Coordinates of C-alpha atoms in Angstrom, one line a residue:
M1 CA 35.4 -213.2 39.7
E2 CA 32.1 -214.9 39.9
K3 CA 29.6 -214.4 37.0
K4 CA 26.2 -213.4 38.2
A5 CA 23.0 -214.7 36.7
K6 CA 22.0 -211.2 35.8
D7 CA 25.1 -209.4 34.4
F8 CA 23.2 -206.4 32.8
V9 CA 20.0 -204.5 33.0
L10 CA 18.1 -204.4 29.7
E11 CA 16.7 -201.0 28.8
A12 CA 15.6 -201.3 25.3
N13 CA 15.0 -204.2 22.8
N14 CA 14.4 -204.2 19.1
K15 CA 12.3 -207.3 18.4
K16 CA 11.6 -206.2 14.8
A17 CA 15.2 -206.7 14.0
Y18 CA 14.9 -210.5 14.4
F19 CA 11.8 -210.5 12.3
D20 CA 13.3 -208.5 9.4
Y21 CA 16.8 -209.9 9.3
F22 CA 18.9 -213.1 9.8
I23 CA 21.4 -212.0 12.5
E24 CA 24.8 -213.5 11.7
D25 CA 27.1 -211.7 14.1
K26 CA 26.7 -209.8 17.2
Y27 CA 29.0 -207.1 18.6
E28 CA 28.9 -205.1 21.9
A29 CA 29.5 -201.4 21.5
G30 CA 29.8 -198.5 23.9
I31 CA 27.7 -195.3 23.2
E32 CA 29.1 -191.7 23.3
L33 CA 26.7 -190.1 25.7
Y34 CA 26.4 -187.0 27.9
G35 CA 25.5 -187.1 31.6
T36 CA 21.8 -186.6 31.4
E37 CA 21.4 -189.0 28.6
V38 CA 22.7 -191.9 30.8
K39 CA 20.3 -191.0 33.5
S40 CA 17.4 -191.1 31.0
I41 CA 18.7 -194.6 29.7
R42 CA 18.8 -195.8 33.4
M43 CA 15.2 -194.7 33.7
G44 CA 14.3 -196.8 30.6
K45 CA 13.4 -193.8 28.4
V46 CA 15.2 -195.0 25.3
S47 CA 14.0 -196.4 22.0
I48 CA 15.8 -198.1 19.1
K49 CA 12.8 -199.2 17.0
E50 CA 13.4 -196.7 14.2
S51 CA 17.2 -196.4 14.5
Y52 CA 19.8 -197.5 12.0
I53 CA 23.6 -197.7 12.0
K54 CA 26.1 -196.4 9.4
I55 CA 29.9 -196.3 9.1
D56 CA 31.3 -193.0 8.0
K57 CA 35.1 -192.3 7.8
N58 CA 35.9 -195.5 9.7
E59 CA 33.7 -194.4 12.6
V60 CA 30.2 -196.1 13.5
F61 CA 27.2 -193.9 14.2
I62 CA 23.7 -194.6 15.3
Y63 CA 20.9 -192.5 13.9
N64 CA 17.4 -191.9 15.2
M65 CA 18.0 -193.4 18.6
H66 CA 15.6 -191.7 20.8
I67 CA 16.7 -190.9 24.3
S68 CA 14.0 -188.7 26.0
P69 CA 15.3 -185.6 27.8
Y70 CA 15.9 -186.0 31.6
E71 CA 13.2 -184.2 33.5
K72 CA 15.7 -182.6 36.0
G73 CA 18.4 -181.9 33.4
N74 CA 17.3 -178.4 32.3
I75 CA 20.0 -176.7 30.2
F76 CA 22.2 -179.9 30.2
N77 CA 19.7 -181.9 28.0
R78 CA 20.6 -182.7 24.5
D79 CA 18.6 -183.3 21.3
P80 CA 16.7 -186.5 21.8
I81 CA 17.4 -188.0 18.3
R82 CA 20.9 -186.6 17.7
V83 CA 23.5 -188.7 16.0
R84 CA 25.7 -190.7 18.5
K85 CA 29.0 -192.4 18.0
L86 CA 29.4 -196.0 18.8
L87 CA 32.6 -197.2 20.3
L88 CA 34.2 -200.2 18.8
H89 CA 37.6 -201.6 18.2
R90 CA 39.2 -200.8 14.9
S91 CA 39.3 -204.5 13.9
E92 CA 35.6 -204.9 14.6
I93 CA 34.9 -201.8 12.5
N94 CA 37.0 -203.1 9.6
K95 CA 35.1 -206.4 9.7
L96 CA 31.7 -204.6 9.7
A97 CA 32.8 -202.3 6.8
G98 CA 33.9 -205.2 4.7
K99 CA 30.7 -207.2 5.2
I100 CA 28.2 -204.4 4.6
T101 CA 29.8 -203.8 1.1
E102 CA 28.3 -207.2 0.2
K103 CA 24.7 -207.1 -1.2
G104 CA 22.0 -207.6 1.5
Y105 CA 23.9 -207.0 4.6
T106 CA 23.3 -204.1 7.0
I107 CA 24.1 -203.3 10.7
V108 CA 21.0 -203.2 13.0
P109 CA 20.7 -202.2 16.7
L110 CA 19.5 -205.1 18.8
Q111 CA 19.3 -204.0 22.4
V112 CA 20.4 -201.2 24.8
Y113 CA 21.5 -202.2 28.2
I114 CA 23.5 -201.0 31.4
K115 CA 26.4 -203.3 32.1
H116 CA 28.7 -202.6 35.0
G117 CA 27.4 -199.1 35.2
L118 CA 28.1 -198.3 31.5
A119 CA 25.5 -197.9 28.6
K120 CA 26.1 -200.5 26.0
I121 CA 24.3 -201.4 22.7
E122 CA 24.3 -204.7 21.1
I123 CA 24.6 -204.5 17.3
G124 CA 24.1 -207.3 14.8
L125 CA 25.3 -207.9 11.3
G126 CA 22.1 -208.9 9.5
K127 CA 21.0 -210.1 6.1
G128 CA 17.5 -209.0 5.0
K129 CA 14.8 -211.6 5.0
K130 CA 12.4 -212.0 2.0
N131 CA 8.7 -212.1 2.5
Y132 CA 8.5 -215.9 2.3
D133 CA 11.1 -216.2 5.1
K134 CA 9.0 -214.1 7.3
R135 CA 5.9 -216.1 6.6
D136 CA 7.8 -219.3 7.4
D137 CA 8.9 -217.7 10.8
I138 CA 5.3 -216.8 11.5
A139 CA 4.1 -220.3 10.6
K140 CA 6.7 -221.9 12.9
K141 CA 5.7 -219.6 15.7
D142 CA 2.1 -220.5 15.3
Q143 CA 2.9 -224.2 15.2
R144 CA 4.9 -224.0 18.4
R145 CA 2.1 -222.2 20.2
E146 CA -0.3 -224.7 19.0
H147 CA 1.8 -227.6 20.3
E148 CA 2.2 -225.8 23.7
R149 CA -1.6 -225.4 23.8
E150 CA -2.3 -229.1 23.0
F151 CA 0.4 -230.1 25.7
K152 CA -1.3 -227.9 28.3
I153 CA -4.7 -229.5 27.4
K154 CA -3.3 -233.0 27.8
N155 CA -1.7 -232.3 31.2
I156 CA -4.8 -230.8 32.9

């Protein structure tokens, strides 16, 4: 099977996660959804900016993930911010559970996408950044932007 350049369609992205955390591991998880929620995700009406992930009784759940109700869904629509179960292998859940018991580690949602017709979420095992780490990132970003600007001026 040939691998296409665009294997999935990105629906939501959490840029703030990369600003607030050092992402050490990434996992792909399925999301337990109902019919009209999938349609809303395909339309791009999903937000993971305020969401967070917890492990409860060896199951992984995402809280505050907002999926807007589908316009034509009427009685089949669900609560937009209900708790949703994430589908991971037992070994992955055990790894995550072991890591988040250590100080400073947490599980953060990174992006939601449609892959081969299924809604997937990429989650990351992150360690919180301190304020000085964030300032370093901002300084590097500014420096890179300045170099690009200088390079553009030289080549004109």
